[in-house]
XYZ file of C-alpha atoms in Angstrom:
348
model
C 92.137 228.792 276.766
C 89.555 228.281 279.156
C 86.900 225.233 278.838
C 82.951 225.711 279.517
C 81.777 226.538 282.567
C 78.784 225.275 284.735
C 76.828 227.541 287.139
C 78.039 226.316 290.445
C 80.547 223.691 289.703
C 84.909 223.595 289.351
C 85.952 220.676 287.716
C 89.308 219.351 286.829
C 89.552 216.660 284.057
C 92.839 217.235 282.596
C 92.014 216.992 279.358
C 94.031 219.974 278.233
C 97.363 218.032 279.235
C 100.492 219.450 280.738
C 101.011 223.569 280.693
C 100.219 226.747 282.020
C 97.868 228.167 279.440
C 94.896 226.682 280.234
C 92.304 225.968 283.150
C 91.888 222.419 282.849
C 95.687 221.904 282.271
C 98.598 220.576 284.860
C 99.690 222.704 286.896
C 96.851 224.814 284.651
C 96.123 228.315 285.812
C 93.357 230.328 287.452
C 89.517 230.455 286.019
C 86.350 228.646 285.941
C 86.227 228.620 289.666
C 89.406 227.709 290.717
C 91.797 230.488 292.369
C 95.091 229.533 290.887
C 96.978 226.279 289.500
C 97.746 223.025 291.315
C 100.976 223.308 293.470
C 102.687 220.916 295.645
C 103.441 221.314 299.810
C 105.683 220.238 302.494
C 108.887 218.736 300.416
C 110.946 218.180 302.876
C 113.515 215.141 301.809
C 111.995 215.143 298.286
C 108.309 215.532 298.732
C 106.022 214.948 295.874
C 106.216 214.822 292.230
C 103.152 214.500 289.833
C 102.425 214.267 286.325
C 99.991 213.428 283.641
C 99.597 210.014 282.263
C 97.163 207.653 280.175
C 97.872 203.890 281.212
C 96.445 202.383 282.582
C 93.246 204.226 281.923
C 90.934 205.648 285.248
C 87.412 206.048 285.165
C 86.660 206.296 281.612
C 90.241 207.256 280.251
C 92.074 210.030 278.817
C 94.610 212.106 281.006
C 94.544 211.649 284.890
C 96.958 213.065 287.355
C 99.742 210.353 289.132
C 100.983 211.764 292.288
C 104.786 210.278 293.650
C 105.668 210.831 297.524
C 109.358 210.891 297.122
C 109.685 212.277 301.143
C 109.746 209.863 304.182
C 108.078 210.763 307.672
C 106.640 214.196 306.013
C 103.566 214.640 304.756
C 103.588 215.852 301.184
C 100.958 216.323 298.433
C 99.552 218.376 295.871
C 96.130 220.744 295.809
C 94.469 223.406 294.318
C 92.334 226.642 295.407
C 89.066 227.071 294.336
C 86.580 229.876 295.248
C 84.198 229.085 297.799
C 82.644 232.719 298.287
C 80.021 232.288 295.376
C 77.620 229.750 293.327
C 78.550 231.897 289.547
C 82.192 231.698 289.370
C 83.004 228.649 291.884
C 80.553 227.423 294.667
C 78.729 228.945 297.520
C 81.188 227.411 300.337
C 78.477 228.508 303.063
C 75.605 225.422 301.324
C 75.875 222.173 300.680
C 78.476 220.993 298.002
C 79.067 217.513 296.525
C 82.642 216.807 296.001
C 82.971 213.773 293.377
C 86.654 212.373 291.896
C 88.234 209.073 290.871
C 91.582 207.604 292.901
C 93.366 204.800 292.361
C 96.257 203.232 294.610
C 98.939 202.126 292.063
C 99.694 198.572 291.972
C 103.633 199.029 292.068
C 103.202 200.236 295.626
C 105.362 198.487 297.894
C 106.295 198.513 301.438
C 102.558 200.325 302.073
C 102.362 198.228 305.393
C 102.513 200.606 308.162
C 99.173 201.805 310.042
C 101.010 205.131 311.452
C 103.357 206.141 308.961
C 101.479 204.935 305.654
C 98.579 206.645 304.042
C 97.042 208.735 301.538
C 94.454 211.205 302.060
C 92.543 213.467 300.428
C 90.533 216.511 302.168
C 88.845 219.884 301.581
C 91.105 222.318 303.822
C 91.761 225.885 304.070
C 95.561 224.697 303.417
C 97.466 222.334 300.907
C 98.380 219.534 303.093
C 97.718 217.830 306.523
C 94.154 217.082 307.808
C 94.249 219.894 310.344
C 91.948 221.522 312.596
C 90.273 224.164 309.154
C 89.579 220.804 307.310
C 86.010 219.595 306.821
C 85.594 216.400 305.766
C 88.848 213.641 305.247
C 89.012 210.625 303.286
C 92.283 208.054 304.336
C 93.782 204.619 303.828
C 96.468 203.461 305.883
C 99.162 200.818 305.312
C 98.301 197.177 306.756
C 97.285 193.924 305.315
C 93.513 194.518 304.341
C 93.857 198.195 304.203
C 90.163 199.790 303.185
C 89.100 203.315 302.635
C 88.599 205.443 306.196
C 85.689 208.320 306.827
C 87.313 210.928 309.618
C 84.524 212.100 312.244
C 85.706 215.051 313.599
C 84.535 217.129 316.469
C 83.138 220.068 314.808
C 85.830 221.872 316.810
C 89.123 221.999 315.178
C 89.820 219.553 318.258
C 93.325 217.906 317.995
C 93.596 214.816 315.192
C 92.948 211.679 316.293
C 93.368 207.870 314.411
C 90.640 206.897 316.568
C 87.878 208.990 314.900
C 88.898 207.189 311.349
C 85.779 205.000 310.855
C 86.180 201.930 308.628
C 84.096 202.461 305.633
C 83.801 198.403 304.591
C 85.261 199.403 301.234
C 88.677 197.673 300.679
C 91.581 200.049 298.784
C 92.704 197.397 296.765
C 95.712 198.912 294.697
C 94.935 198.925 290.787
C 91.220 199.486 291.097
C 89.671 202.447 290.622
C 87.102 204.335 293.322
C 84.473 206.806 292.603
C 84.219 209.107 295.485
C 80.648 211.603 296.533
C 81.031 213.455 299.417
C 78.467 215.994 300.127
C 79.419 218.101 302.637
C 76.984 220.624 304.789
C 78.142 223.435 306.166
C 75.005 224.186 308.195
C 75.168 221.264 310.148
C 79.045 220.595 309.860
C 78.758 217.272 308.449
C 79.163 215.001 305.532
C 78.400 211.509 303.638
C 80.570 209.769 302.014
C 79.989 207.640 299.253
C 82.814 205.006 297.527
C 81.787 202.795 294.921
C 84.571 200.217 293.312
C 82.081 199.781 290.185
C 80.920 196.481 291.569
C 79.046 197.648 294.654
C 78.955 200.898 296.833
C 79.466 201.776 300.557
C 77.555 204.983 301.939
C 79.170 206.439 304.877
C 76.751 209.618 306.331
C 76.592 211.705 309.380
C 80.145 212.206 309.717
C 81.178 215.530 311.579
C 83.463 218.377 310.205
C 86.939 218.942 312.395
C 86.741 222.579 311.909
C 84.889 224.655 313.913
C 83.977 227.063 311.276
C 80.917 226.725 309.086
C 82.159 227.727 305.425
C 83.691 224.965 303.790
C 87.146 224.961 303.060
C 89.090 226.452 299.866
C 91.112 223.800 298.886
C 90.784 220.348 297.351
C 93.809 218.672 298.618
C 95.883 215.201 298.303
C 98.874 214.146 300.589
C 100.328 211.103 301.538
C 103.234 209.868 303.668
C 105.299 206.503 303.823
C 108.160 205.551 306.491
C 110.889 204.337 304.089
C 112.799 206.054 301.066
C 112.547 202.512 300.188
C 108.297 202.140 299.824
C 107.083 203.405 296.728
C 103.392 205.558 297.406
C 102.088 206.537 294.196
C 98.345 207.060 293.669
C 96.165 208.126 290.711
C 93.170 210.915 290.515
C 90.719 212.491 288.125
C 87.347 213.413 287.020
C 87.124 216.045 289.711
C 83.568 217.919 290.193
C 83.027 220.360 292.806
C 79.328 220.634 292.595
C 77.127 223.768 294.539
C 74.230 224.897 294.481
C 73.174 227.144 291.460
C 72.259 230.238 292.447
C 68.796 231.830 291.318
C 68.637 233.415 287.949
C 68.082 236.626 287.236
C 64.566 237.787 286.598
C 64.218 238.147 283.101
C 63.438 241.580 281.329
C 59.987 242.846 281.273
C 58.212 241.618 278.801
C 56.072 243.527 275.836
C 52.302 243.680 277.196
C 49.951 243.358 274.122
C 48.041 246.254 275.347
C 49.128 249.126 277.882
C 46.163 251.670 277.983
C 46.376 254.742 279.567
C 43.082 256.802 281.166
C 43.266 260.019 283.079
C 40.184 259.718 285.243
C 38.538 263.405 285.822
C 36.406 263.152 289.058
C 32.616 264.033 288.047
C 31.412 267.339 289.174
C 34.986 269.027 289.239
C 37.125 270.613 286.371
C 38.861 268.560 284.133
C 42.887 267.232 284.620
C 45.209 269.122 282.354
C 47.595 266.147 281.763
C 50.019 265.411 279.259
C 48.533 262.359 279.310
C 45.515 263.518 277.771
C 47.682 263.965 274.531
C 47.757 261.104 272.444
C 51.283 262.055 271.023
C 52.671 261.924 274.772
C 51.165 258.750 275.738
C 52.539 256.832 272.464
C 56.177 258.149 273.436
C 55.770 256.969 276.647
C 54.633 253.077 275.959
C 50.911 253.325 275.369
C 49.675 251.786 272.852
C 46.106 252.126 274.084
C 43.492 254.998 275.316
C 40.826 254.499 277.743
C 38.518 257.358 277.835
C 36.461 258.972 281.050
C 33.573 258.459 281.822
C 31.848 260.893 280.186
C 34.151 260.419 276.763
C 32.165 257.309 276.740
C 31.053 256.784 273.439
C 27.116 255.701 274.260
C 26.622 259.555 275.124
C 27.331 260.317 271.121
C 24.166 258.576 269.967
C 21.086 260.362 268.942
C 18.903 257.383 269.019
C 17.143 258.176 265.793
C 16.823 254.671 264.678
C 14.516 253.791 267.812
C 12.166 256.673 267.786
C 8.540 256.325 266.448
C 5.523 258.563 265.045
C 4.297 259.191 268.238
C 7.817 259.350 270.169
C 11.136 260.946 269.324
C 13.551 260.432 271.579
C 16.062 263.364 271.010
C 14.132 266.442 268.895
C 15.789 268.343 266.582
C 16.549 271.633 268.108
C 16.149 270.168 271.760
C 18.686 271.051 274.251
C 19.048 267.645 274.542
C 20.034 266.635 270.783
C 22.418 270.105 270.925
C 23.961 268.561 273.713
C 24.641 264.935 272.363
C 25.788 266.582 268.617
C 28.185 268.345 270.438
C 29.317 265.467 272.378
C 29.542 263.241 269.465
C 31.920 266.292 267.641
C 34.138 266.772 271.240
C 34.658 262.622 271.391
C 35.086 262.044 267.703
C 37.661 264.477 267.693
C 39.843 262.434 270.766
C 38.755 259.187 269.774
C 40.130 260.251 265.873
C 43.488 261.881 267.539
C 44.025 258.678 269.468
C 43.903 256.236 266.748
C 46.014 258.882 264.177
C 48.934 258.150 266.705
C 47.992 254.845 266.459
C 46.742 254.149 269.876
C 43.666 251.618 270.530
C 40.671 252.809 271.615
């Protein structure tokens, strides 16, 4: 079962619960953008468990995804692939993209106090967990007394990590609210801003640098966390996920019917006449036409005997002039093309 698709966006909302039949489903499976289902990394001494749940409700409700770190001193976490080759069946990973999801730090955390070996981050990677040298951009709270939401500003170089390049945001991560995250992230210049609102006010976070020193972004939308005591309980809450590209150009549309399409075959004055099977009205109608333009001497002012204009004293074409021979037969030749035009139903 697969659920609609935009042009140029992956989105994970959860809605179809837990399984492996559809899309939108945990662990889900592959389609409408994303490469495969959700899977978990790194489990060393227990690593991660997640599941569905309801209550209490994030962002506006219905099913989000609540992710346990069960491992101490390991990073673990949870992601999913998404194709970043294209803007029709995922997003074009090489232009900007807006990444936009709900989190929530669960308020039965405890022991979330150290600023090394605490945290939870989320990241586009080219890998499930860590923040290492493929990621692009890299969102992070650490453990501490006031801890608040962290940008990364990497190097643009896949240089080593560093806690120093975490820049404090201003946004507190107070556990039991919920955060709505926008990053747009550009691979042409390797950077991103961040945007955290806690529904009461927003922070805006922009210029910060990619680590990687690629320019694509990433394939992965990934989650991890780590805490330094089987005895801290880490749980956090996400959903509402949007992976947003640009849409690519569509298609131009299919020629459309032109009310008239005239043909001519132009014969050049002085010199013999084209044989063309153009000059055949049944031809041109199988072909498109629906219209006949005539040459110049198939015009139909050349037909006309001007009788109605000639006087007592002046007659423009005699009878039995060359002249009036010449026009009678010019009015039978033209008649006679004009008449086979129109039988086939073509315009004149």
């Amino acid at each position: 079962m697969l659920a609609s698709v935009v042009a140029g966006q992956v989105s994970a909302n959860f809605d179809q619960g837990t399984g492996t039949s559809s899309v939108d489903q945990y662990p889900g499976i592959a389609g409408n953008g994303w490469s495969g289902a959700w899977t978990s990394g790194n489990l060393a001494a227990g690593g991660v468990a997640a599941s569905l749940q309801t209550v209490p409700p994030l962002g506006s409700g219905g099913n989000h995804l609540r992710v346990s770190l069960a491992s101490t001193n390991s990073d673990a976490g949870i992601g999913r692939a998404f194709d970043n080759t294209n803007g029709t069946s995922g997003v074009d990973g090489t232009k900007p993209v807006t990444f936009e999801f709900n989190v929530r730090l669960e308020s039965t955390n405890t022991g979330f106090t150290s600023s090394a070996n605490d945290y939870v981050t989320i990241h586009n990677n080219t890998g499930l967990v860590s923040a290492s040298g493929t990621a692009t951009w890299i969102i992070r709270v650490v453990g501490g007394t006031s801890p608040q939401w962290q940008i990364y500003n990497g190097n643009r170089d896949g240089a080593a990590y560093s806690a120093a390049r975490l820049v404090n945001s201003g946004m507190p991560a107070v556990p039991g609210t919920t955060y709505s995250f926008t990053i747009v992230a550009n691979p042409q210049s390797r950077s991103y801003t961040t945007t955290i609102s806690n529904g009461a006010s927003n922070v805006t976070v922009a210029g910060m640098g990619f680590r990687t020193a690629a320019s694509p972004l990433g394939d992965t939308f990934g989650t991890f966390g780590k805490k330094d005591s089987s005895a801290d309980v880490l749980a956090y809450s996400i959903d509402s996920i949007a992976i947003t590209g640009e849409i690519p150009p569509s298609p131009p549309p299919p020629p459309t019917t032109f009310p008239v399409v005239f043909d001519m075959v132009h014969h050049n004055p002085g010199e013999p006449l084209y044989q063309s099977q153009f000059n055949n009205p049944a031809f041109a109608k199988d072909v498109g036409f629906n219209g006949k333009v005539f040459f110049l001497f198939e015009s139909a002012q050349l037909a006309v005997n001007w009788d109605e204009f000639n006087t007592p004293d002046k007659v423009i074409l005699p009878v039995g002039s060359a002249d009036r021979t010449w026009v009678n037969a010019k009015r039978t030749e033209i008649t006679a093309k004009y008449d086979a035009a129109k039988a086939e139903g073509l315009q004149v």
